[in-house]
Coordinates of C-alpha atoms and ligand atoms in Angstrom, one line a residue:
X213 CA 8.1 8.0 -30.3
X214 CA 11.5 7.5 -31.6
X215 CA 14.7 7.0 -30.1
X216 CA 17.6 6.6 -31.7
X217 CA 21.6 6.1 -30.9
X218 CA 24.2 7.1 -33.6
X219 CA 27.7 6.1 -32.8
X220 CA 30.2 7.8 -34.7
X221 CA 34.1 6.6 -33.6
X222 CA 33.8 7.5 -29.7
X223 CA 31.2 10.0 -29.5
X224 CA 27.7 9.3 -29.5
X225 CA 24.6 11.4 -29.7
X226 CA 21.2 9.9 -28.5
X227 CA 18.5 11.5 -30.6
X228 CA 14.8 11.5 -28.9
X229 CA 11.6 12.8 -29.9
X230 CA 9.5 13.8 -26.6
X231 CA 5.5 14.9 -28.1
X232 CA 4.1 16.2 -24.6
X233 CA -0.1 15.9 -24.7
X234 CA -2.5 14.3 -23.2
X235 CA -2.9 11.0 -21.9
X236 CA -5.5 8.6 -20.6
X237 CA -3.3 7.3 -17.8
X238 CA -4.1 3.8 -16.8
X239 CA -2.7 4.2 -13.2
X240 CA -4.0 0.6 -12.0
X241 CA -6.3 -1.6 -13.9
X242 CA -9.6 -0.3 -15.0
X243 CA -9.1 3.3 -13.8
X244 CA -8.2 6.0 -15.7
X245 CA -7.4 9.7 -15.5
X246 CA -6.2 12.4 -17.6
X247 CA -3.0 12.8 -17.3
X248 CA -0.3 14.3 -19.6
X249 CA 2.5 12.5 -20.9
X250 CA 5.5 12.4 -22.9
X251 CA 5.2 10.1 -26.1
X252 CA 1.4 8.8 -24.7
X253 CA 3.0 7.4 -21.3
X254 CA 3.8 7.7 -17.5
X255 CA 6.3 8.0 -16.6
X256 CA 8.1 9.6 -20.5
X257 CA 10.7 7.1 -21.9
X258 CA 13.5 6.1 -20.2
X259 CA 16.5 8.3 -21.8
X260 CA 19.6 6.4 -21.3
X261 CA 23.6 7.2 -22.6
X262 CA 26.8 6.6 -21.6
X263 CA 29.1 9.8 -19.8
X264 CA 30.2 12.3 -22.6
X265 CA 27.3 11.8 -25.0
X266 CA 25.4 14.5 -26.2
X267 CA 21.8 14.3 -26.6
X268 CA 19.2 15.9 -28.1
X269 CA 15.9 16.4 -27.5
X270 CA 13.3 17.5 -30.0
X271 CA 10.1 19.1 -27.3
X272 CA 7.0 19.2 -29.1
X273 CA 4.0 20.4 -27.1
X274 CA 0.7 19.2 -27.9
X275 CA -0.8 20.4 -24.6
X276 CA -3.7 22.7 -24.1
X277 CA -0.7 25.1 -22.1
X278 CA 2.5 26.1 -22.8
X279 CA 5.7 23.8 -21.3
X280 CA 9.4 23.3 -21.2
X281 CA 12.0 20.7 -19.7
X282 CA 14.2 20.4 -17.1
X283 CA 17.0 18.0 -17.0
X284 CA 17.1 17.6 -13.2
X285 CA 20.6 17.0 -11.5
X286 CA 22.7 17.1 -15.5
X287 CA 25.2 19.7 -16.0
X288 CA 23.9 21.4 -18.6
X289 CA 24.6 25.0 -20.3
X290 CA 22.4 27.4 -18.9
X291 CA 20.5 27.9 -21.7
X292 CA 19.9 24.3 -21.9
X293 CA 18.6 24.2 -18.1
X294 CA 14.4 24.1 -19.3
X295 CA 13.4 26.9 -16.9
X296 CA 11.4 30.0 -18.4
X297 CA 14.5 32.7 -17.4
X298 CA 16.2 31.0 -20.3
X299 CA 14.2 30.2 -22.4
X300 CA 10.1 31.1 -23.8
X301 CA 7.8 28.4 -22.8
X302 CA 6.9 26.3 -25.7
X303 CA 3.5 27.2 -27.1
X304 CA 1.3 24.2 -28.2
X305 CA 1.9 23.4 -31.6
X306 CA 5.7 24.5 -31.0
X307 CA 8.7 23.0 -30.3
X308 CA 12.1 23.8 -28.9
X309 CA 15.1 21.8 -29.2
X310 CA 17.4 21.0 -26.2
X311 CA 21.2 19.7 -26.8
X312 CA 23.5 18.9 -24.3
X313 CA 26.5 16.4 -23.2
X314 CA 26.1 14.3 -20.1
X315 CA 29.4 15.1 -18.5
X316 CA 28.4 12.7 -15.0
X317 CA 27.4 9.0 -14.6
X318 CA 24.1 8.7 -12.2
X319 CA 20.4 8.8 -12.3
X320 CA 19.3 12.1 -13.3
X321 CA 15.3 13.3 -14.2
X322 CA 13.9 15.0 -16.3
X323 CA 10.4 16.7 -16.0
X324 CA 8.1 19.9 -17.3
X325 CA 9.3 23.3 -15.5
X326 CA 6.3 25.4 -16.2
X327 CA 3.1 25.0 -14.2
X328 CA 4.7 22.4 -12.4
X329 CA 2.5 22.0 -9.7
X330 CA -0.3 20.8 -12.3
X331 CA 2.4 19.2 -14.7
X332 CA 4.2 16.8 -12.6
X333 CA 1.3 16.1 -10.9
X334 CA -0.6 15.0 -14.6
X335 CA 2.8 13.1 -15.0
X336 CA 5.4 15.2 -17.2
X337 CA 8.3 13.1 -15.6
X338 CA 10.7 10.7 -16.4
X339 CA 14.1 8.8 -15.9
X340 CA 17.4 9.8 -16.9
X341 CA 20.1 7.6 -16.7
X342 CA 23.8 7.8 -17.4
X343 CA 26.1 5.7 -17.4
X344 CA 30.0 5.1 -17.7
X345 CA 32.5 1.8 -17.6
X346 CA 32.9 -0.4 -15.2
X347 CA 31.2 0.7 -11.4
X348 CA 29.9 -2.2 -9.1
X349 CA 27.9 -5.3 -11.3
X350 CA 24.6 -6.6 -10.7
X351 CA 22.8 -8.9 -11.7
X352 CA 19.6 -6.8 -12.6
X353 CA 19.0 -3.0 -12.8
X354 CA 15.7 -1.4 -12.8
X355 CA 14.5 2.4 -12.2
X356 CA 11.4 3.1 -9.4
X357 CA 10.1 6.5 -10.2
X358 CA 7.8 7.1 -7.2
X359 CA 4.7 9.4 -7.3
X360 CA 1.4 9.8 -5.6
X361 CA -2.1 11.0 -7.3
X362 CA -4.6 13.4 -5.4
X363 CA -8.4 12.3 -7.1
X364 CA -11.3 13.9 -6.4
X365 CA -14.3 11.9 -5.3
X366 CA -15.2 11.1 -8.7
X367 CA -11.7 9.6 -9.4
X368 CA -10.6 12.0 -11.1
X369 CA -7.4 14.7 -10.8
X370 CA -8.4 16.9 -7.8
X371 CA -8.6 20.3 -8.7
X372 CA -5.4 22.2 -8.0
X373 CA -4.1 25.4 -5.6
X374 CA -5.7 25.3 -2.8
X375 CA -4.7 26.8 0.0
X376 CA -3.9 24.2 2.1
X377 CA -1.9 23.1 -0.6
X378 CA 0.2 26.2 -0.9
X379 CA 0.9 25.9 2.2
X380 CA 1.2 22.2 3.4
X381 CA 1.7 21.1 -0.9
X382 CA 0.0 18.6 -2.5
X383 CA 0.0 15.0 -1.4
X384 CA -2.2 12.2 -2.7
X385 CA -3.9 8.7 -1.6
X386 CA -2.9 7.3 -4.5
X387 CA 0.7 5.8 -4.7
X388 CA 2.7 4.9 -7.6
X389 CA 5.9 3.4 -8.6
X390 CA 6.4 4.0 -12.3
X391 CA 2.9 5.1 -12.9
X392 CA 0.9 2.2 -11.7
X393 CA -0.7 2.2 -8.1
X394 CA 1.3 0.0 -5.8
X395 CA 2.2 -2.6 -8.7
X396 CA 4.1 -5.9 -8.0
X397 CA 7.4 -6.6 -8.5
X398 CA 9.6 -9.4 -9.2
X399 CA 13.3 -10.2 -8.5
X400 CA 15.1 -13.6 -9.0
X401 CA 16.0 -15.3 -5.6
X402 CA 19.9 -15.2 -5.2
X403 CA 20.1 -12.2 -7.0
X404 CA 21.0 -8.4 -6.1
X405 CA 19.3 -5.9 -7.7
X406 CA 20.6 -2.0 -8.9
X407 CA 17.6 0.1 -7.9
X408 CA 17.8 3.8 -9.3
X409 CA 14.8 5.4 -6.8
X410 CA 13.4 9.0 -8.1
X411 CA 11.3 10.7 -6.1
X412 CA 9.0 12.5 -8.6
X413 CA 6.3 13.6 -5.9
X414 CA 4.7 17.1 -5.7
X415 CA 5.5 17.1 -2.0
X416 CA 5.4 13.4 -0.6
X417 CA 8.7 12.3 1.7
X418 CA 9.2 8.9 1.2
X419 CA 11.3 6.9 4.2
X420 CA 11.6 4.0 1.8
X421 CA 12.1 0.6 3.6
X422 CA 11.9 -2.9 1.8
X423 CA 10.1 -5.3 4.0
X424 CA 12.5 -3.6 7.1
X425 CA 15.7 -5.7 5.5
X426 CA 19.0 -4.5 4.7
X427 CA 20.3 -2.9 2.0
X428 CA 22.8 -0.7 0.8
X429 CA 22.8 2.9 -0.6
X430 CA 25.6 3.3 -3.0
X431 CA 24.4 6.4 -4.9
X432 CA 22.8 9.2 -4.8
X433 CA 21.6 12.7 -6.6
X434 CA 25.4 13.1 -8.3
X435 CA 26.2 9.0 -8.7
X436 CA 28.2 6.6 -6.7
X437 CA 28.9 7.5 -3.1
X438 CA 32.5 6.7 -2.0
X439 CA 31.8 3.6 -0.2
X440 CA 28.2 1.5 0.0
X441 CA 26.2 2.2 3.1
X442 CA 24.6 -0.4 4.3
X443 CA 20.9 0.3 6.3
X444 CA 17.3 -0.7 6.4
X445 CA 15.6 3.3 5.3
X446 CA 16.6 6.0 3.6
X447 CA 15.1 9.3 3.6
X448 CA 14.2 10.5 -0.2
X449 CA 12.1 13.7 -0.7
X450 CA 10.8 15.3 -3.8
X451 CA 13.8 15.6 -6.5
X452 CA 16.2 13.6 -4.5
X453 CA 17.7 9.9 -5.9
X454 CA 19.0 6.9 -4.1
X455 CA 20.7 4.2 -5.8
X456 CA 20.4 1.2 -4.1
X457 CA 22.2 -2.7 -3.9
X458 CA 18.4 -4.9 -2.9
X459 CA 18.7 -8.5 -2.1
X460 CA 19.6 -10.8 -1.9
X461 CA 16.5 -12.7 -1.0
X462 CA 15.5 -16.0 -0.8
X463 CA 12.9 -17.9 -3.2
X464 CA 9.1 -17.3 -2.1
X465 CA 9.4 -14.7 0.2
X466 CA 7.2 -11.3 0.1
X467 CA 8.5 -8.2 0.8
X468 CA 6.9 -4.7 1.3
X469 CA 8.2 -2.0 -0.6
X470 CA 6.6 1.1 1.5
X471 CA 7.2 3.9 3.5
X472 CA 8.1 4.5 7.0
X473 CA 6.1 6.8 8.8
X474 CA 8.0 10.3 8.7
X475 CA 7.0 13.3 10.1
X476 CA 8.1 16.5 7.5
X477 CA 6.0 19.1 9.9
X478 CA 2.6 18.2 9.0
X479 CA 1.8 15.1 11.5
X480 CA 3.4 11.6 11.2
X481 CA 1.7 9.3 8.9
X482 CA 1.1 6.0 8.7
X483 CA 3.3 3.4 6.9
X484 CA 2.2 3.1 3.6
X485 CA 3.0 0.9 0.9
X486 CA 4.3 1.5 -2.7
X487 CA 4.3 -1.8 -3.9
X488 CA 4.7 -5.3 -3.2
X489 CA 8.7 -7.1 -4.1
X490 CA 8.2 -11.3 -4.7
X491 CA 10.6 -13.0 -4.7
X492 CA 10.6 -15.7 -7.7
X493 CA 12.7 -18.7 -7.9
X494 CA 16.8 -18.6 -7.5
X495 CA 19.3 -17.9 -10.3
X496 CA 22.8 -17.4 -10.2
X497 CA 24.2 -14.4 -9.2
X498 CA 27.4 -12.8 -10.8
X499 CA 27.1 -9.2 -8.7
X500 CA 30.1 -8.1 -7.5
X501 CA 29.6 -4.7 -5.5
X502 CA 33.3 -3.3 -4.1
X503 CA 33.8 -1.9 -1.1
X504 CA 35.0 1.3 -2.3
X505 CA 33.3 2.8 -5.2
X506 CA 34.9 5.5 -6.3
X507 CA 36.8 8.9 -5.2
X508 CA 35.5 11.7 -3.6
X509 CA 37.7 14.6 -2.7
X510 CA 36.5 17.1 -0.2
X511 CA 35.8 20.7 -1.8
X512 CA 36.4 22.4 1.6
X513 CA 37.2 21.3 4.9
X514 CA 33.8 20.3 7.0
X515 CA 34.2 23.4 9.5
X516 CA 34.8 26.0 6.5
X517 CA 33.0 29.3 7.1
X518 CA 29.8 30.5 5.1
X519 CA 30.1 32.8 2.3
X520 CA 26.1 33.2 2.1
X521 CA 23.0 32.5 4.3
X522 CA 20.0 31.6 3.0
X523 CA 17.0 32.0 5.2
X524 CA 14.2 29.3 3.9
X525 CA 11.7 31.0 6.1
X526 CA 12.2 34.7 4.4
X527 CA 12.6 33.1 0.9
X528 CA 9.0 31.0 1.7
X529 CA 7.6 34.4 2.7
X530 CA 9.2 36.6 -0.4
X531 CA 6.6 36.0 -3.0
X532 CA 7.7 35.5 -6.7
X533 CA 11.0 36.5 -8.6
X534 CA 13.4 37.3 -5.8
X535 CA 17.1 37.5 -7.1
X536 CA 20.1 36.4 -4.9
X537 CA 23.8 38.0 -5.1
X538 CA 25.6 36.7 -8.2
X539 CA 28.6 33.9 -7.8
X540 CA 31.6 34.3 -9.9
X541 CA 32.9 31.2 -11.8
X542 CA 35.4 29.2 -9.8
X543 CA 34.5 31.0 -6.5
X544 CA 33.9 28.5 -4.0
X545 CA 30.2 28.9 -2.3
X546 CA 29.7 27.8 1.2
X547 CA 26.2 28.2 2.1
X548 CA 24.3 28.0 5.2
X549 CA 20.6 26.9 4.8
X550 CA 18.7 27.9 7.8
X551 CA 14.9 26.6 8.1
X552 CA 13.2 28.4 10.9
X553 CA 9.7 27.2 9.7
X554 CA 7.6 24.6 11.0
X555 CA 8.2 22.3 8.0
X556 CA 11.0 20.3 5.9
X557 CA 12.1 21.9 2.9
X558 CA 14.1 19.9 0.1
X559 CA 16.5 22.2 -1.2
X560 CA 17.7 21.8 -5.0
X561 CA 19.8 23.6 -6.8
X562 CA 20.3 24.0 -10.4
X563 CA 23.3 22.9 -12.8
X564 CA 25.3 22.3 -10.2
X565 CA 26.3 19.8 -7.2
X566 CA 27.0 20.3 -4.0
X567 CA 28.4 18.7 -1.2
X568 CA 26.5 18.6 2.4
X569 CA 29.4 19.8 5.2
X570 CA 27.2 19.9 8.0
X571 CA 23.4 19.0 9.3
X572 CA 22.6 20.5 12.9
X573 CA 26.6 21.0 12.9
X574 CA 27.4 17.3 12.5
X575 CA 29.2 16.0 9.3
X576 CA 26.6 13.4 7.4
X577 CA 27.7 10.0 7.5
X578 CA 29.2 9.6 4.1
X579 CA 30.7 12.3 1.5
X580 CA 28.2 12.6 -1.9
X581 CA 27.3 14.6 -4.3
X582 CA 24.2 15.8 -4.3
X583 CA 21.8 18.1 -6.3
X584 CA 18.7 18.2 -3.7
X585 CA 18.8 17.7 0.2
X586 CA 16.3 17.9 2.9
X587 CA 16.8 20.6 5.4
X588 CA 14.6 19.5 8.3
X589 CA 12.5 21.9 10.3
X590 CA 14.4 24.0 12.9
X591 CA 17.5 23.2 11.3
X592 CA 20.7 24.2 9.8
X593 CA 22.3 22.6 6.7
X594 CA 25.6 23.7 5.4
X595 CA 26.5 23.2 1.5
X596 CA 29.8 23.6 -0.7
X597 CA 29.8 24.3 -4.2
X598 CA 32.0 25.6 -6.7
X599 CA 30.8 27.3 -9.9
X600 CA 32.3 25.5 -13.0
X601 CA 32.9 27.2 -15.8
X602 CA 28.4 27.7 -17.2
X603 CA 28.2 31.0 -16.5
X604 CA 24.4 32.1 -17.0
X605 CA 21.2 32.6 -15.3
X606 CA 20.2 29.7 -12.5
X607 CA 18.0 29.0 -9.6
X608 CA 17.2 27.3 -6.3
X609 CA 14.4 26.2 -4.9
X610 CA 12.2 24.2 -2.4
X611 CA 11.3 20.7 -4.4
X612 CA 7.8 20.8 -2.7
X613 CA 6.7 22.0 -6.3
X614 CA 3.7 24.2 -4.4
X615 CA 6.2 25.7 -2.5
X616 CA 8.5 26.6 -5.7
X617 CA 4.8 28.2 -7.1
X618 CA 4.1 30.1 -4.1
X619 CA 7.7 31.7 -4.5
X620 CA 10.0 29.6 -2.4
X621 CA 12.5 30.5 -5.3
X622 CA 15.5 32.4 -6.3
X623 CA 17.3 33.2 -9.8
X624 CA 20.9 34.1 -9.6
X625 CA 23.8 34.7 -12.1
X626 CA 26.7 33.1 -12.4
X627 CA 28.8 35.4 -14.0
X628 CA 32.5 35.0 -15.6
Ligands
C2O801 CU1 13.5 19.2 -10.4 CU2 13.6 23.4 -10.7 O1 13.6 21.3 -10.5
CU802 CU1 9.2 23.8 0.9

């Protein structure tokens, strides 16, 4: 692996290899799998820059099937977005170079985009994270990609696509924070923490609570929210991001980092844990997190009227390659996104954020930018976005990745 930082005056470029094979992943001690990784690991190296690099990626596959990358939640050009309607999948023994600039400060993902269901699953995944001057200080930051495995009885990667998967998706017993099964962490009494949380599950919902104490959400898919907002759980499903001010605590105490029991449309489950938080002796603490954290204007005003409806329950139904209505560049899009099905759906869409006007009809509690959101079952969530100036070919889809596989898709155009 190599990764390497050139600085020429004020504009950077973060060079990075990423050599996707196979991997015997290690998940917790003494059991392996075969996974596939980037660079021989799981999660793939942490790619961090500062807002306005560029980076470039160098893709080499090594796998026995073909792959590409997508750079979940940046603004890239379309042809930079890592999906096969811009660009051929990369054959083993190939490689296709990806160059961009980070134009937003947050944590961002990036992961394989071709046989996804099978990719993500082997753990073709990893963290993005941008960053820009100044922002809230902590003492400590540290990224939680979470996952799950499904094994077979033998302990190995259950076979994939069946139909209760297509249907329901693909969840697993096996959970994982960073690639290792329920690990334990470590954070320095006093002290509060940064957490960037992805969730890079197939199809798990993770209500995420830390030992049922309080904490504040201060990010999310598109960066810093306007204001922190302090809670005990947040919701994150497949794709989404929370960014999160933890602690502090005090010196010896134990916290479970788990989930909540949520109900998505397919029974509630039990709470389960994703790893255990201890907390070690006190240091000083120099974090200083403001009360307002940055600006966010409204696009439209919360009651604006829909320019487009999409119906989750037809697009579920549609089968493969559907193609929504083009947008125009600089048109503002409201859209309603209706769930008539029986079952959550996180919604993402590509290249660009959006801003959530309305769930059920009710503003959410704070303003963000986001990339991904839940629509719950037998709901109703209303989105603003407004085509900046990448005109090319994108998609949305449902983030269960056996939902995107069945079809739950669309392309579209964004056209000049
Ligand atoms: Cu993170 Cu098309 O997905
Ligand atoms: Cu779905």
């Amino acid at each position: 692996m190599s990764t390497s930082t050139q600085r020429t005056s004020d504009i950077r470029t973060v060079t990075i290899e990423l050599d996707a094979r196979e991997v015997d992943w290690e998940f917790a001690p003494g059991r392996m799998i075969r996974g596939f990784g980037y660079n021989g690991q799981v999660p793939g190296p942490l790619i961090e820059a500062n807002v306005g690099d560029t980076i470039e990626v160098r893709l080499t596959s090594n796998l026995p099937q073909t792959t590409t990358i997508h750079w979940h939640g940046i603004r890239v050009p379309a042809e930079m977005d890592g999906t096969e309607a811009v660009q051929p999948a990369v054959e083993p023994g190939q490689t296709f170079d990806y160059r961009f600039v980070v134009p937003d400060a947050g944590t961002f993902w990036y992961h394989s985009h071709t046989n996804e269901t099978e990719q993500l699953e082997r753990g073709l995944y990893g963290a993005l994270v941008v960053r820009d001057a100044g922002g809230p200080g902590f003492d400590a930051e540290r990224v939680l990609l979470l996952d799950d495995l499904k094994l077979d009885p033998d302990g190995e990667v259950a076979p994939f696509g069946d139909e209760h998967e297509h249907h329901a998706g693909r969840e697993g017993d096996v959970r994982l924070v960073n690639g290792r099964q329920e690990p334990e962490l470590e954070i320095a009494g006093g002290t509060i923490e940064r957490w960037r949380v992805v969730n890079a599950a197939n199809t798990r919902f993770v209500r995420l609570s830390i030992g049922g104490r309080s904490f504040a959400v201060i990010g999310t898919d598109g960066g810093l929210l306007r204001e922190p907002l302090q809670t005990t759980e947040v919701l994150v499903t497949p794709g989404e991001r929370v960014d999160l001010a933890v602690g502090p605590f005090e010196a010896g105490e134990e916290l479970a980092v788990e989930a909540l029991p949520y109900d998505r449309g397919k029974g509630e489950r039990e709470r389960e844990a994703f790893a255990t938080l201890r907390v070690a002796p006190a240091a000083a603490s120099q974090a200083k997190i403001p009360s307002a954290l940055r600006e966010i204007e409204p696009l439209v005003p919360p009651d604006a009227e829909p320019t487009r409806t999409i119906d989750l329950k037809a697009l579920m139904h549609a089968g493969h390659h559907q193609r929504a209505d083009p947008v125009r560049v600089g048109d503002l899009q409201v859209w309603d996104l209706v769930n008539e099905t029986g079952q959550d759906h996180p919604f993402h869409l590509h290249g660009f954020f959006f801003q959530v006007l309305q769930e059920e009809g009710k503003p959410p509690p704070v303003l963000a930018w986001k990339d991904t959101v839940n629509v719950p079952r037998k709901s109703r969530t209303r989105i603003a976005w407004l085509p900046d100036n990448r005109p090319g070919e994108w998609m949305y889809h449902c983030h269960i990745l056996e939902h995107h596989a069945m079809g739950m898709m669309a392309h579209f155009a964004v056209v000049p």
